[in-house]
Amino acid sequence: MLINSRPVRATLQYLAAENSGAAVYHASQAGGAAADHDGSYDMREVEIRDGRGETFDLDSAGFMLADHASSVTDWHDDAVLSQIYEAEAKALVRRITGARRIEVFDHTRRAASDSLRRNQVMREPSSVIHNDYTPWSAERRLRDILPGEAEMLLSRRFAIVNIWRSIAGRVETNPLAFCDSRTLADGDLVEVTRQAKDRIGQIQMARFNPDHDWVYFPAMEEGEVALIKTYDSATDGRTRFTIHTAFSDPLSPEGAMPRQSIETRCFAFF
């Protein structure tokens, strides 16, 4: 489905090259105020091109678009997610990655509207360029979720894949942009503390590099998903991390409905 073959220009929030060690990512709480991150940032206007009609995959670019119909009708019902969607998500990631085992460990709902966030207990779109995990925090998350199996699972390759989709019609505001991981250079990614209410972790932020190739999939429908590989323990040359961010789309129509989405994080064990 070709929606917009022309690239757009938008301002993205990079980490400033100087004083990057002072950055802290404060995770917002569902239903509360939007997050405010410590540190110095570098706002850059970049070109973001329409990725529809191109082929991307998780082991090279680090992200991809896929068709994926779901039988879920109420995305705010945790029981429905557990009973229906998690099986769908596992089947999707297994098919895409070829992993022998998939475990779903998190669902995060987001809305680009203060009233929706508060009324439906959702978080805001993340508008700072980031990748969800570092090697340390990925292993830490696995130990937290599957403590009895962690040592055995860590002895083999594992990855973390995020499934992102709309839960309220076509995405018309605050879409996700993905940086093709093949355009990342050494030193672009910076480990940053992630401070949440219940735990301290790490994410990666990014310094500006004019070679970064930014892509998005305009007007995503509910029957489409974006998959993002946010960690891979393999060090054989395939993509391990994928930076991404929400952005203000200059082509959003006047009066567009605010984006509502869910992201589902999965361990993939090989």
Coordinates of C-alpha atoms in Angstrom, one line a residue:
M1 CA 0.0 0.0 0.0
L2 CA 1.7 3.2 -1.2
I3 CA 0.5 6.1 0.8
N4 CA 3.2 8.8 0.4
S5 CA 6.2 8.2 -1.8
R6 CA 7.7 11.5 -0.9
P7 CA 10.0 11.9 2.2
V8 CA 9.0 14.2 4.9
R9 CA 11.2 16.4 7.1
A10 CA 10.8 16.4 10.8
T11 CA 12.8 17.3 13.9
L12 CA 14.1 14.4 16.0
Q13 CA 15.7 14.5 19.4
Y14 CA 19.3 13.2 19.5
L15 CA 21.5 13.1 22.5
A16 CA 24.0 16.0 22.5
A17 CA 27.6 15.0 21.8
E18 CA 28.8 16.8 24.9
N19 CA 27.8 15.8 28.5
S20 CA 26.1 12.7 27.2
G21 CA 27.1 11.0 30.5
A22 CA 24.6 13.1 32.4
A23 CA 21.6 11.8 30.5
V24 CA 18.9 9.9 32.3
Y25 CA 15.8 8.5 30.7
H26 CA 12.8 8.8 33.0
A27 CA 10.1 6.3 32.1
S28 CA 6.7 7.7 32.4
Q29 CA 3.9 6.1 34.4
A30 CA 0.7 5.0 32.6
G31 CA -2.0 7.5 33.3
G32 CA 0.5 10.1 34.5
A33 CA 2.4 13.0 33.1
A34 CA 4.7 12.7 30.1
A35 CA 8.3 11.8 30.9
D36 CA 11.0 14.5 31.2
H37 CA 14.5 13.3 30.5
D38 CA 17.8 14.6 32.1
G39 CA 20.7 15.6 30.0
S40 CA 21.5 17.8 26.9
Y41 CA 19.8 17.1 23.6
D42 CA 20.5 18.0 20.0
M43 CA 17.3 18.7 18.0
R44 CA 18.0 17.9 14.3
E45 CA 15.7 18.3 11.3
V46 CA 16.1 15.1 9.2
E47 CA 14.6 13.5 6.2
I48 CA 12.3 10.5 6.9
R49 CA 11.4 8.5 3.8
D50 CA 8.4 6.4 3.1
G51 CA 9.5 2.7 3.5
R52 CA 6.4 1.2 1.9
G53 CA 7.3 -0.7 -1.2
E54 CA 10.8 -1.6 0.1
T55 CA 11.8 -4.7 1.9
F56 CA 13.4 -4.6 5.3
D57 CA 14.3 -7.4 7.7
L58 CA 15.3 -7.7 11.4
D59 CA 18.8 -9.0 10.8
S60 CA 19.9 -6.2 8.5
A61 CA 17.9 -3.0 8.9
G62 CA 16.6 -4.1 12.4
F63 CA 12.9 -3.4 11.6
M64 CA 10.2 -4.4 9.2
L65 CA 6.5 -4.0 8.3
A66 CA 4.2 -7.0 8.2
D67 CA 0.6 -7.8 7.7
H68 CA -0.9 -9.2 10.9
A69 CA -4.6 -9.5 11.6
S70 CA -5.6 -10.1 15.2
S71 CA -8.8 -11.4 16.7
V72 CA -8.5 -9.1 19.7
T73 CA -11.4 -6.6 19.9
D74 CA -10.6 -5.0 23.3
W75 CA -6.9 -4.0 23.5
H76 CA -7.4 -2.6 27.0
D77 CA -8.4 -6.0 28.5
D78 CA -5.3 -7.6 30.0
A79 CA -7.0 -11.0 30.2
V80 CA -7.8 -10.8 26.4
L81 CA -4.2 -10.0 25.7
S82 CA -3.0 -13.0 27.7
Q83 CA -5.6 -15.4 26.4
I84 CA -5.6 -14.4 22.7
Y85 CA -2.9 -11.9 21.6
E86 CA 0.1 -13.5 23.2
A87 CA -0.4 -16.7 21.2
E88 CA -0.8 -14.6 18.0
A89 CA 2.4 -12.6 18.9
K90 CA 4.4 -15.7 19.5
A91 CA 3.3 -17.3 16.2
L92 CA 4.3 -14.1 14.4
V93 CA 7.7 -13.7 15.9
R94 CA 8.5 -17.4 15.5
R95 CA 7.5 -17.2 11.8
I96 CA 9.6 -14.1 11.2
T97 CA 12.7 -15.1 13.1
G98 CA 12.7 -18.9 13.0
A99 CA 13.3 -18.9 16.8
R100 CA 12.6 -22.2 18.6
R101 CA 10.8 -20.5 21.5
I102 CA 9.1 -17.2 22.1
E103 CA 8.1 -15.7 25.4
V104 CA 6.0 -12.5 25.7
F105 CA 6.9 -10.4 28.7
D106 CA 5.5 -6.9 28.3
H107 CA 2.6 -4.9 26.8
T108 CA 2.8 -1.1 26.8
R109 CA -0.2 1.0 25.5
R110 CA 0.5 4.6 24.4
A111 CA -1.7 7.5 23.3
A112 CA -0.9 10.9 21.8
S113 CA -3.4 12.6 23.9
D114 CA -3.3 13.7 27.6
S115 CA -6.9 12.9 28.2
L116 CA -6.7 9.4 26.7
R117 CA -3.6 8.7 28.7
R118 CA -5.3 9.7 31.9
N119 CA -8.7 8.1 31.2
Q120 CA -7.4 4.9 29.8
V121 CA -4.2 4.6 31.8
M122 CA -1.7 4.8 28.9
R123 CA 1.7 6.2 28.4
E124 CA 2.8 8.9 25.9
P125 CA 4.6 8.2 22.6
S126 CA 8.4 8.2 23.2
S127 CA 9.8 11.2 21.3
V128 CA 13.5 10.8 22.1
I129 CA 15.6 8.6 19.8
H130 CA 16.4 5.4 21.7
N131 CA 16.8 1.7 21.6
D132 CA 15.1 -0.2 24.4
Y133 CA 18.1 -2.3 25.7
T134 CA 21.8 -2.5 26.2
P135 CA 23.6 -5.9 26.5
W136 CA 23.5 -5.5 30.3
S137 CA 19.8 -4.6 30.6
A138 CA 18.7 -7.3 28.1
E139 CA 20.4 -10.0 30.2
R140 CA 19.1 -8.4 33.4
R141 CA 15.5 -8.4 32.0
L142 CA 15.9 -12.1 31.1
R143 CA 17.1 -12.9 34.6
D144 CA 14.1 -11.0 36.1
I145 CA 11.5 -12.7 33.9
L146 CA 12.8 -16.2 33.8
P147 CA 15.1 -16.6 36.8
G148 CA 15.1 -20.3 37.0
E149 CA 16.1 -20.8 33.3
A150 CA 18.2 -17.7 32.8
E151 CA 21.7 -19.3 33.0
M152 CA 20.7 -22.0 30.5
L153 CA 19.0 -19.5 28.1
L154 CA 22.0 -17.1 28.3
S155 CA 24.3 -19.8 27.0
R156 CA 22.6 -19.6 23.6
R157 CA 21.6 -16.8 21.3
F158 CA 18.5 -14.8 22.2
A159 CA 16.9 -11.6 20.9
I160 CA 14.3 -9.2 22.0
V161 CA 11.7 -8.2 19.4
N162 CA 9.1 -5.5 19.8
I163 CA 5.7 -5.8 18.0
W164 CA 4.2 -2.3 17.5
R165 CA 0.6 -1.7 16.2
S166 CA -2.3 0.7 16.2
I167 CA -5.2 -0.1 18.4
A168 CA -7.5 2.6 17.2
G169 CA -7.7 2.8 13.4
R170 CA -5.2 4.3 11.0
V171 CA -2.2 6.0 12.5
E172 CA -2.5 9.6 11.5
T173 CA -0.3 11.3 14.2
N174 CA 2.9 10.6 15.9
P175 CA 4.1 7.6 13.8
L176 CA 7.3 5.7 14.5
A177 CA 10.5 6.4 12.6
F178 CA 13.2 3.8 12.4
C179 CA 16.9 4.3 11.6
D180 CA 18.3 1.6 9.3
S181 CA 20.8 -0.1 11.5
R182 CA 23.2 -0.5 8.6
T183 CA 23.8 3.3 8.7
L184 CA 24.9 3.3 12.4
A185 CA 28.6 4.0 13.1
D186 CA 30.7 3.1 16.1
G187 CA 30.1 5.7 18.8
D188 CA 26.6 6.6 17.6
L189 CA 25.0 4.7 20.5
V190 CA 25.3 5.8 24.1
E191 CA 24.3 3.7 27.2
V192 CA 21.9 5.7 29.4
T193 CA 20.4 4.9 32.7
R194 CA 16.6 4.2 32.5
Q195 CA 14.9 5.3 35.7
A196 CA 11.4 3.7 36.3
K197 CA 9.2 3.7 39.4
D198 CA 10.0 0.0 40.2
R199 CA 13.5 -0.5 38.8
I200 CA 16.6 1.0 37.3
G201 CA 17.8 -0.2 33.9
Q202 CA 19.6 0.9 30.8
I203 CA 18.7 2.0 27.3
Q204 CA 20.6 3.4 24.4
M205 CA 20.3 6.9 23.0
A206 CA 22.0 8.2 19.9
R207 CA 24.3 11.0 18.8
F208 CA 23.6 12.7 15.5
N209 CA 25.2 11.3 12.4
P210 CA 24.2 12.7 9.0
D211 CA 24.5 9.2 7.4
H212 CA 21.6 7.9 9.4
D213 CA 18.8 6.7 7.1
W214 CA 15.4 7.3 8.7
V215 CA 12.3 5.4 7.5
Y216 CA 8.6 5.3 8.4
F217 CA 5.5 3.5 7.2
P218 CA 2.8 6.2 6.8
A219 CA -0.8 5.5 7.7
M220 CA -0.4 2.1 9.3
E221 CA -3.6 0.3 9.7
E222 CA -4.7 -2.0 12.5
G223 CA -4.0 -5.1 10.4
E224 CA -0.3 -4.1 10.1
V225 CA 2.5 -4.3 12.6
A226 CA 6.1 -3.0 12.8
L227 CA 8.6 -5.4 14.2
I228 CA 11.7 -3.9 15.8
K229 CA 14.7 -5.9 17.0
T230 CA 15.9 -4.1 20.1
Y231 CA 18.6 -6.6 21.2
D232 CA 20.4 -9.6 19.8
S233 CA 23.1 -11.5 21.7
A234 CA 24.7 -12.7 18.4
T235 CA 27.9 -10.9 17.5
D236 CA 28.3 -12.3 14.0
G237 CA 27.6 -9.1 12.1
R238 CA 23.8 -9.1 12.1
T239 CA 22.0 -6.1 13.6
R240 CA 21.9 -6.1 17.4
F241 CA 20.2 -2.8 18.2
T242 CA 17.6 -0.5 16.4
I243 CA 17.1 3.1 17.3
H244 CA 13.6 4.5 16.8
T245 CA 11.4 7.4 17.9
A246 CA 7.9 8.8 17.5
F247 CA 7.8 12.1 15.6
S248 CA 5.4 14.8 14.6
D249 CA 4.4 14.1 11.0
P250 CA 4.0 17.3 8.9
L251 CA 1.5 15.4 6.7
S252 CA -0.9 14.7 9.6
P253 CA -4.4 15.9 8.5
E254 CA -6.1 18.6 10.4
G255 CA -8.2 17.2 13.1
A256 CA -6.5 13.8 12.9
M257 CA -7.3 11.3 15.7
P258 CA -4.5 11.0 18.2
R259 CA -2.5 7.8 17.7
Q260 CA -3.2 4.9 20.1
S261 CA -0.9 1.9 20.0
I262 CA 0.4 -1.1 21.8
E263 CA 3.9 -2.5 21.8
T264 CA 4.5 -6.1 22.8
R265 CA 8.0 -7.2 23.8
C266 CA 9.1 -10.8 23.2
F267 CA 12.1 -12.9 23.9
A268 CA 13.2 -15.0 21.0
F269 CA 15.4 -18.0 21.9
F270 CA 17.4 -19.8 19.2

